[in-house]
Amino acid sequence: MTKALIALDVSGCTSQPMEDQEEHKIPADLENLLPLMKELRRGNLQIEELSAPEVWEKLKRQCHTFLRCCCLFFHFLSDIIPPTELTVRDGDTWEVMCGYLNLPATFRELMDTPLARKKAMEWSSYSNKWFRGDLKPEVVLDPGEPPRLVPLPDDFSELMNVMSEFSCPNSEREDSKFPTMCLVCGQILCSQSYCCQIEVSGRGGVTEHVGAVVAHAAHCGAGSGVFLRVRDCELLLLAAAAPSRGAMLPAPYLDTYGETDQGLRRGNPLHLCPERYE
């Protein structure tokens, strides 16, 4: 919430001029919202023309994704059954999620307290670049996209054609016999060969030789990795806990009968199964 109060673009939340001053009166719950925002931004905010209710609604929308992630984490951490509203489409409203997390849903109870204001001011002091204008709102507002594996072509033969153009970076004359694609970043590597082995520092400071796939997993996935061995139509899974061991699974490509072809023994046309890949 403090992050949104500091960085949210509220230029469009202007209040409409009204003849009746009673209708234009700020709700008692939100009377300190705009002054707090101005204070957090070191006075760099014109609040005279802003609508406090519109700003509050925009703040709630900005925090919605983070609050939803908190609900999921809290559910799996505590096994507390969420309310029925959170199990239906569009039921994850601000009030429902705050209630599930036992958080106050109003601005006055959530932020307009001495302790909350003190912490917000402390956190805002860390953002010196923002107040100098070095950061744009787009940089800090939206959360990053959830991690996904690289997209794969529907037709497996297209993937084979891409792999046929790959050659070992350490050998200009020979093609890689077992090209392997990292499904985290998309890089193609040699596997089951000595050509791309490198020395790494193992446990206890002992130097050991590892292949290109294991070395790539160390810096791409902190030791864990998901790789597609294209010419065998199978997946290679590596875990950081046991870097010298792995597991093989069929690739997410199926023939017309809905069967995998690990090792490409049958030779039937294969197409990507999105459900398996997900």
C-alpha atoms as a printed R data frame, in Angstrom:
    type eleno elety resid chain resno       x       y       z
1   ATOM     1    CA   MET     A     1   0.000   0.000   0.000
2   ATOM     2    CA   THR     A     2   2.856   2.399   0.803
3   ATOM     3    CA   LYS     A     3   4.403   1.675  -2.575
4   ATOM     4    CA   ALA     A     4   1.137   2.486  -4.330
5   ATOM     5    CA   LEU     A     5   0.663   5.660  -2.282
6   ATOM     6    CA   ILE     A     6   4.085   6.855  -3.425
7   ATOM     7    CA   ALA     A     7   4.132   5.762  -7.057
8   ATOM     8    CA   LEU     A     8   0.545   5.519  -8.284
9   ATOM     9    CA   ASP     A     9  -0.418   7.908 -11.078
10  ATOM    10    CA   VAL     A    10  -3.520   9.700  -9.762
11  ATOM    11    CA   SER     A    11  -3.656  12.476 -12.339
12  ATOM    12    CA   GLY     A    12  -6.950  11.129 -13.697
13  ATOM    13    CA   CYS     A    13  -8.674  11.001 -10.309
14  ATOM    14    CA   THR     A    14  -9.923  14.567 -10.397
15  ATOM    15    CA   SER     A    15 -13.075  15.625  -8.594
16  ATOM    16    CA   GLN     A    16 -15.991  17.051 -10.555
17  ATOM    17    CA   PRO     A    17 -17.151  20.550  -9.590
18  ATOM    18    CA   MET     A    18 -20.464  20.388  -7.728
19  ATOM    19    CA   GLU     A    19 -22.816  23.127  -6.668
20  ATOM    20    CA   ASP     A    20 -23.825  21.237  -3.545
21  ATOM    21    CA   GLN     A    21 -20.885  21.274  -1.170
22  ATOM    22    CA   GLU     A    22 -22.438  18.494   0.897
23  ATOM    23    CA   GLU     A    23 -22.166  16.079  -2.042
24  ATOM    24    CA   HIS     A    24 -18.570  17.127  -2.606
25  ATOM    25    CA   LYS     A    25 -17.590  16.540   1.013
26  ATOM    26    CA   ILE     A    26 -14.810  13.970   1.538
27  ATOM    27    CA   PRO     A    27 -15.930  10.873   3.499
28  ATOM    28    CA   ALA     A    28 -14.686  10.889   7.068
29  ATOM    29    CA   ASP     A    29 -12.824   7.628   6.509
30  ATOM    30    CA   LEU     A    30 -10.759   9.174   3.683
31  ATOM    31    CA   GLU     A    31 -10.180  12.703   4.949
32  ATOM    32    CA   ASN     A    32  -6.463  12.036   5.618
33  ATOM    33    CA   LEU     A    33  -5.780   9.984   2.469
34  ATOM    34    CA   LEU     A    34  -4.688  12.798   0.164
35  ATOM    35    CA   PRO     A    35  -2.657  14.652   2.838
36  ATOM    36    CA   LEU     A    36  -0.800  11.415   3.598
37  ATOM    37    CA   MET     A    37  -0.036  10.876  -0.092
38  ATOM    38    CA   LYS     A    38   1.305  14.412  -0.356
39  ATOM    39    CA   GLU     A    39   3.447  13.922   2.737
40  ATOM    40    CA   LEU     A    40   4.857  10.633   1.432
41  ATOM    41    CA   ARG     A    41   5.769  12.332  -1.846
42  ATOM    42    CA   ARG     A    42   7.525  15.184  -0.044
43  ATOM    43    CA   GLY     A    43   4.870  17.671  -1.116
44  ATOM    44    CA   ASN     A    44   5.192  16.760  -4.793
45  ATOM    45    CA   LEU     A    45   1.452  16.290  -5.324
46  ATOM    46    CA   GLN     A    46  -1.369  18.726  -5.963
47  ATOM    47    CA   ILE     A    47  -4.294  17.356  -3.978
48  ATOM    48    CA   GLU     A    48  -6.731  20.241  -4.305
49  ATOM    49    CA   GLU     A    49  -8.414  18.873  -7.441
50  ATOM    50    CA   LEU     A    50  -8.189  15.168  -6.580
51  ATOM    51    CA   SER     A    51 -11.102  12.983  -5.551
52  ATOM    52    CA   ALA     A    52 -10.274  10.952  -2.447
53  ATOM    53    CA   PRO     A    53 -12.846   8.185  -3.181
54  ATOM    54    CA   GLU     A    54 -11.511   7.724  -6.728
55  ATOM    55    CA   VAL     A    55  -7.917   7.649  -5.486
56  ATOM    56    CA   TRP     A    56  -8.834   5.041  -2.858
57  ATOM    57    CA   GLU     A    57 -10.553   2.841  -5.446
58  ATOM    58    CA   LYS     A    58  -7.485   3.056  -7.686
59  ATOM    59    CA   LEU     A    59  -5.226   2.183  -4.763
60  ATOM    60    CA   LYS     A    60  -7.321  -0.901  -4.029
61  ATOM    61    CA   ARG     A    61  -7.153  -1.997  -7.677
62  ATOM    62    CA   GLN     A    62  -3.390  -1.530  -7.664
63  ATOM    63    CA   CYS     A    63  -2.995  -3.743  -4.573
64  ATOM    64    CA   HIS     A    64  -5.461  -6.379  -5.798
65  ATOM    65    CA   THR     A    65  -2.913  -8.736  -7.411
66  ATOM    66    CA   PHE     A    66  -0.578  -8.652  -4.424
67  ATOM    67    CA   LEU     A    67  -3.446  -9.184  -1.989
68  ATOM    68    CA   ARG     A    68  -4.685 -12.155  -4.004
69  ATOM    69    CA   CYS     A    69  -1.209 -13.736  -3.875
70  ATOM    70    CA   CYS     A    70  -1.197 -13.198  -0.109
71  ATOM    71    CA   CYS     A    71  -4.505 -15.050   0.172
72  ATOM    72    CA   LEU     A    72  -3.145 -18.009  -1.793
73  ATOM    73    CA   PHE     A    73   0.027 -18.110   0.273
74  ATOM    74    CA   PHE     A    74  -1.926 -17.837   3.522
75  ATOM    75    CA   HIS     A    75  -4.251 -20.655   2.447
76  ATOM    76    CA   PHE     A    76  -1.436 -23.106   1.679
77  ATOM    77    CA   LEU     A    77   0.518 -22.032   4.743
78  ATOM    78    CA   SER     A    78  -2.313 -22.343   7.243
79  ATOM    79    CA   ASP     A    79  -4.823 -24.697   5.553
80  ATOM    80    CA   ILE     A    80  -7.572 -22.292   6.622
81  ATOM    81    CA   ILE     A    81 -10.504 -22.741   4.263
82  ATOM    82    CA   PRO     A    82 -11.229 -19.510   2.348
83  ATOM    83    CA   PRO     A    83 -14.750 -18.081   2.250
84  ATOM    84    CA   THR     A    84 -17.092 -19.180  -0.507
85  ATOM    85    CA   GLU     A    85 -16.745 -15.820  -2.265
86  ATOM    86    CA   LEU     A    86 -13.072 -16.505  -3.010
87  ATOM    87    CA   THR     A    87 -13.909 -19.747  -4.813
88  ATOM    88    CA   VAL     A    88 -16.145 -18.154  -7.454
89  ATOM    89    CA   ARG     A    89 -15.296 -15.947 -10.398
90  ATOM    90    CA   ASP     A    90 -14.820 -12.247  -9.542
91  ATOM    91    CA   GLY     A    91 -15.399 -13.015  -5.884
92  ATOM    92    CA   ASP     A    92 -11.946 -11.824  -4.853
93  ATOM    93    CA   THR     A    93 -13.020  -8.338  -3.837
94  ATOM    94    CA   TRP     A    94 -10.995  -6.066  -1.590
95  ATOM    95    CA   GLU     A    95 -13.312  -6.537   1.379
96  ATOM    96    CA   VAL     A    96 -13.467 -10.333   1.053
97  ATOM    97    CA   MET     A    97  -9.694 -10.762   0.772
98  ATOM    98    CA   CYS     A    98  -8.999  -8.391   3.659
99  ATOM    99    CA   GLY     A    99 -11.503 -10.309   5.753
100 ATOM   100    CA   TYR     A   100  -9.838 -13.626   4.952
101 ATOM   101    CA   LEU     A   101  -6.434 -12.234   5.956
102 ATOM   102    CA   ASN     A   102  -7.934 -10.582   9.051
103 ATOM   103    CA   LEU     A   103  -6.872  -7.142   7.792
104 ATOM   104    CA   PRO     A   104  -8.858  -3.925   8.109
105 ATOM   105    CA   ALA     A   105 -10.544  -2.969   4.845
106 ATOM   106    CA   THR     A   106 -10.853   0.792   5.382
107 ATOM   107    CA   PHE     A   107  -8.141   3.386   4.891
108 ATOM   108    CA   ARG     A   108  -8.570   4.762   8.403
109 ATOM   109    CA   GLU     A   109  -7.987   1.395  10.075
110 ATOM   110    CA   LEU     A   110  -5.308   0.247   7.632
111 ATOM   111    CA   MET     A   111  -3.088   3.308   7.136
112 ATOM   112    CA   ASP     A   112  -4.422   6.211   9.189
113 ATOM   113    CA   THR     A   113  -2.901   5.124  12.488
114 ATOM   114    CA   PRO     A   114   0.249   6.495  14.173
115 ATOM   115    CA   LEU     A   115   2.214   3.266  13.760
116 ATOM   116    CA   ALA     A   116   1.204   2.736  10.127
117 ATOM   117    CA   ARG     A   117   2.004   6.350   9.199
118 ATOM   118    CA   LYS     A   118   5.395   6.092  10.914
119 ATOM   119    CA   LYS     A   119   6.347   2.944   8.987
120 ATOM   120    CA   ALA     A   120   5.086   4.428   5.712
121 ATOM   121    CA   MET     A   121   7.242   7.525   6.207
122 ATOM   122    CA   GLU     A   122  10.285   5.375   6.981
123 ATOM   123    CA   TRP     A   123   9.797   3.301   3.827
124 ATOM   124    CA   SER     A   124   9.185   6.360   1.675
125 ATOM   125    CA   SER     A   125  12.528   7.829   2.725
126 ATOM   126    CA   TYR     A   126  14.268   4.981   0.882
127 ATOM   127    CA   SER     A   127  12.937   6.154  -2.482
128 ATOM   128    CA   ASN     A   128  15.211   9.123  -3.116
129 ATOM   129    CA   LYS     A   129  15.387   8.432  -6.840
130 ATOM   130    CA   TRP     A   130  11.614   8.659  -7.117
131 ATOM   131    CA   PHE     A   131  11.470  12.123  -5.559
132 ATOM   132    CA   ARG     A   132  14.244  13.364  -7.860
133 ATOM   133    CA   GLY     A   133  12.193  12.224 -10.828
134 ATOM   134    CA   ASP     A   134  14.662   9.513 -11.877
135 ATOM   135    CA   LEU     A   135  12.004   6.788 -11.836
136 ATOM   136    CA   LYS     A   136   8.810   6.635 -13.834
137 ATOM   137    CA   PRO     A   137   5.630   5.217 -12.280
138 ATOM   138    CA   GLU     A   138   5.566   2.371 -14.794
139 ATOM   139    CA   VAL     A   139   8.831   1.027 -13.391
140 ATOM   140    CA   VAL     A   140   7.529   0.264  -9.922
141 ATOM   141    CA   LEU     A   141   3.764  -0.069 -10.224
142 ATOM   142    CA   ASP     A   142   2.830  -3.366 -11.803
143 ATOM   143    CA   PRO     A   143   4.131  -6.720 -10.549
144 ATOM   144    CA   GLY     A   144   6.165  -8.843 -12.934
145 ATOM   145    CA   GLU     A   145   4.493 -11.484 -15.046
146 ATOM   146    CA   PRO     A   146   4.349 -14.974 -13.572
147 ATOM   147    CA   PRO     A   147   7.248 -17.164 -14.735
148 ATOM   148    CA   ARG     A   148   6.488 -19.359 -17.733
149 ATOM   149    CA   LEU     A   149   8.389 -21.850 -19.830
150 ATOM   150    CA   VAL     A   150   9.387 -20.789 -23.328
151 ATOM   151    CA   PRO     A   151   6.736 -21.255 -26.047
152 ATOM   152    CA   LEU     A   152   7.135 -24.340 -28.235
153 ATOM   153    CA   PRO     A   153   5.904 -24.867 -31.823
154 ATOM   154    CA   ASP     A   154   2.806 -26.986 -32.317
155 ATOM   155    CA   ASP     A   155   4.451 -29.274 -34.873
156 ATOM   156    CA   PHE     A   156   7.388 -31.285 -33.523
157 ATOM   157    CA   SER     A   157   9.004 -31.336 -36.965
158 ATOM   158    CA   GLU     A   158   9.439 -27.550 -36.755
159 ATOM   159    CA   LEU     A   159  11.431 -28.036 -33.580
160 ATOM   160    CA   MET     A   160  13.563 -30.659 -35.310
161 ATOM   161    CA   ASN     A   161  14.296 -28.209 -38.128
162 ATOM   162    CA   VAL     A   162  15.422 -25.581 -35.641
163 ATOM   163    CA   MET     A   163  17.711 -28.066 -33.932
164 ATOM   164    CA   SER     A   164  19.208 -29.179 -37.237
165 ATOM   165    CA   GLU     A   165  20.705 -25.706 -37.631
166 ATOM   166    CA   PHE     A   166  22.452 -25.849 -34.258
167 ATOM   167    CA   SER     A   167  26.149 -26.693 -34.200
168 ATOM   168    CA   CYS     A   168  28.486 -27.106 -31.268
169 ATOM   169    CA   PRO     A   169  30.042 -23.736 -30.341
170 ATOM   170    CA   ASN     A   170  33.353 -25.472 -29.585
171 ATOM   171    CA   SER     A   171  33.491 -27.432 -32.833
172 ATOM   172    CA   GLU     A   172  32.994 -25.709 -36.191
173 ATOM   173    CA   ARG     A   173  32.943 -28.945 -38.192
174 ATOM   174    CA   GLU     A   174  30.633 -31.210 -36.240
175 ATOM   175    CA   ASP     A   175  26.962 -30.853 -35.445
176 ATOM   176    CA   SER     A   176  25.750 -31.565 -31.945
177 ATOM   177    CA   LYS     A   177  24.503 -35.151 -31.658
178 ATOM   178    CA   PHE     A   178  22.183 -34.424 -28.750
179 ATOM   179    CA   PRO     A   179  21.065 -30.777 -28.842
180 ATOM   180    CA   THR     A   180  19.096 -29.849 -25.748
181 ATOM   181    CA   MET     A   181  16.901 -26.797 -25.204
182 ATOM   182    CA   CYS     A   182  16.515 -25.058 -21.862
183 ATOM   183    CA   LEU     A   183  12.786 -24.526 -21.422
184 ATOM   184    CA   VAL     A   184  13.390 -21.694 -18.962
185 ATOM   185    CA   CYS     A   185  15.300 -19.339 -21.277
186 ATOM   186    CA   GLY     A   186  15.281 -21.117 -24.656
187 ATOM   187    CA   GLN     A   187  19.055 -21.534 -25.043
188 ATOM   188    CA   ILE     A   188  20.224 -24.587 -27.017
189 ATOM   189    CA   LEU     A   189  23.137 -26.598 -25.608
190 ATOM   190    CA   CYS     A   190  25.159 -29.717 -26.240
191 ATOM   191    CA   SER     A   191  24.489 -32.722 -24.031
192 ATOM   192    CA   GLN     A   192  26.018 -36.153 -23.518
193 ATOM   193    CA   SER     A   193  29.320 -35.004 -24.978
194 ATOM   194    CA   TYR     A   194  32.737 -33.892 -23.806
195 ATOM   195    CA   CYS     A   195  33.008 -30.949 -26.195
196 ATOM   196    CA   CYS     A   196  31.414 -28.351 -23.915
197 ATOM   197    CA   GLN     A   197  32.528 -29.559 -20.509
198 ATOM   198    CA   ILE     A   198  33.742 -26.900 -18.106
199 ATOM   199    CA   GLU     A   199  35.331 -26.865 -14.684
200 ATOM   200    CA   VAL     A   200  33.205 -25.714 -11.777
201 ATOM   201    CA   SER     A   201  33.810 -25.500  -8.065
202 ATOM   202    CA   GLY     A   202  31.784 -28.217  -6.385
203 ATOM   203    CA   ARG     A   203  30.977 -28.893  -2.783
204 ATOM   204    CA   GLY     A   204  33.862 -28.493  -0.407
205 ATOM   205    CA   GLY     A   205  35.767 -26.422  -2.966
206 ATOM   206    CA   VAL     A   206  36.582 -29.470  -5.089
207 ATOM   207    CA   THR     A   207  36.876 -28.722  -8.801
208 ATOM   208    CA   GLU     A   208  34.908 -31.008 -11.098
209 ATOM   209    CA   HIS     A   209  34.048 -31.249 -14.777
210 ATOM   210    CA   VAL     A   210  30.387 -30.916 -15.739
211 ATOM   211    CA   GLY     A   211  28.569 -30.826 -19.032
212 ATOM   212    CA   ALA     A   212  27.000 -27.804 -20.659
213 ATOM   213    CA   VAL     A   213  23.505 -28.654 -19.409
214 ATOM   214    CA   VAL     A   214  24.492 -28.931 -15.733
215 ATOM   215    CA   ALA     A   215  26.617 -25.787 -15.990
216 ATOM   216    CA   HIS     A   216  23.747 -23.892 -17.605
217 ATOM   217    CA   ALA     A   217  21.289 -25.021 -14.927
218 ATOM   218    CA   ALA     A   218  23.648 -23.667 -12.258
219 ATOM   219    CA   HIS     A   219  23.325 -20.053 -13.411
220 ATOM   220    CA   CYS     A   220  19.908 -20.174 -15.110
221 ATOM   221    CA   GLY     A   221  17.932 -21.997 -12.432
222 ATOM   222    CA   ALA     A   222  20.231 -22.051  -9.386
223 ATOM   223    CA   GLY     A   223  21.014 -25.701 -10.094
224 ATOM   224    CA   SER     A   224  17.518 -26.767 -11.161
225 ATOM   225    CA   GLY     A   225  16.405 -26.970 -14.754
226 ATOM   226    CA   VAL     A   226  13.918 -28.294 -17.275
227 ATOM   227    CA   PHE     A   227  15.447 -29.287 -20.622
228 ATOM   228    CA   LEU     A   228  14.021 -30.751 -23.813
229 ATOM   229    CA   ARG     A   229  16.181 -33.354 -25.547
230 ATOM   230    CA   VAL     A   230  14.717 -32.912 -28.998
231 ATOM   231    CA   ARG     A   231  16.174 -35.881 -30.868
232 ATOM   232    CA   ASP     A   232  14.945 -38.227 -28.150
233 ATOM   233    CA   CYS     A   233  11.650 -36.366 -27.595
234 ATOM   234    CA   GLU     A   234  12.059 -36.405 -23.842
235 ATOM   235    CA   LEU     A   235  12.441 -34.018 -20.939
236 ATOM   236    CA   LEU     A   236  15.457 -33.856 -18.637
237 ATOM   237    CA   LEU     A   237  14.769 -32.609 -15.114
238 ATOM   238    CA   LEU     A   238  17.621 -31.496 -12.862
239 ATOM   239    CA   ALA     A   239  17.369 -30.607  -9.182
240 ATOM   240    CA   ALA     A   240  19.742 -28.389  -7.232
241 ATOM   241    CA   ALA     A   241  19.783 -30.863  -4.337
242 ATOM   242    CA   ALA     A   242  21.320 -33.564  -6.554
243 ATOM   243    CA   PRO     A   243  23.137 -31.889  -9.476
244 ATOM   244    CA   SER     A   244  24.708 -35.148 -10.647
245 ATOM   245    CA   ARG     A   245  21.314 -36.828 -10.966
246 ATOM   246    CA   GLY     A   246  18.290 -36.215 -13.116
247 ATOM   247    CA   ALA     A   247  15.038 -37.687 -14.299
248 ATOM   248    CA   MET     A   248  13.676 -38.352 -17.770
249 ATOM   249    CA   LEU     A   249  10.058 -37.758 -18.754
250 ATOM   250    CA   PRO     A   250   8.232 -37.936 -22.089
251 ATOM   251    CA   ALA     A   251   8.093 -34.633 -23.933
252 ATOM   252    CA   PRO     A   252   4.688 -32.873 -24.073
253 ATOM   253    CA   TYR     A   253   4.183 -33.954 -27.699
254 ATOM   254    CA   LEU     A   254   1.522 -36.520 -28.626
255 ATOM   255    CA   ASP     A   255   0.579 -38.386 -31.797
256 ATOM   256    CA   THR     A   256  -2.945 -38.715 -33.215
257 ATOM   257    CA   TYR     A   257  -3.656 -41.501 -30.714
258 ATOM   258    CA   GLY     A   258  -2.757 -39.304 -27.732
259 ATOM   259    CA   GLU     A   259   0.434 -41.228 -26.972
260 ATOM   260    CA   THR     A   260   3.956 -39.993 -26.420
261 ATOM   261    CA   ASP     A   261   6.900 -41.241 -28.459
262 ATOM   262    CA   GLN     A   262   9.870 -41.133 -26.115
263 ATOM   263    CA   GLY     A   263  12.945 -41.969 -28.166
264 ATOM   264    CA   LEU     A   264  11.081 -41.384 -31.473
265 ATOM   265    CA   ARG     A   265  10.733 -45.124 -32.017
266 ATOM   266    CA   ARG     A   266   7.364 -45.091 -33.808
267 ATOM   267    CA   GLY     A   267   7.977 -42.035 -35.962
268 ATOM   268    CA   ASN     A   268   4.365 -40.792 -36.006
269 ATOM   269    CA   PRO     A   269   3.671 -37.061 -36.466
270 ATOM   270    CA   LEU     A   270   3.700 -35.321 -33.097
271 ATOM   271    CA   HIS     A   271   1.916 -32.184 -31.936
272 ATOM   272    CA   LEU     A   272   2.227 -30.151 -28.767
273 ATOM   273    CA   CYS     A   273  -0.241 -30.920 -25.984
274 ATOM   274    CA   PRO     A   274  -0.824 -27.587 -24.170
275 ATOM   275    CA   GLU     A   275  -2.347 -29.305 -21.137
276 ATOM   276    CA   ARG     A   276   0.754 -31.445 -20.586
277 ATOM   277    CA   TYR     A   277   3.065 -28.496 -21.140
278 ATOM   278    CA   GLU     A   278   1.197 -26.361 -18.618
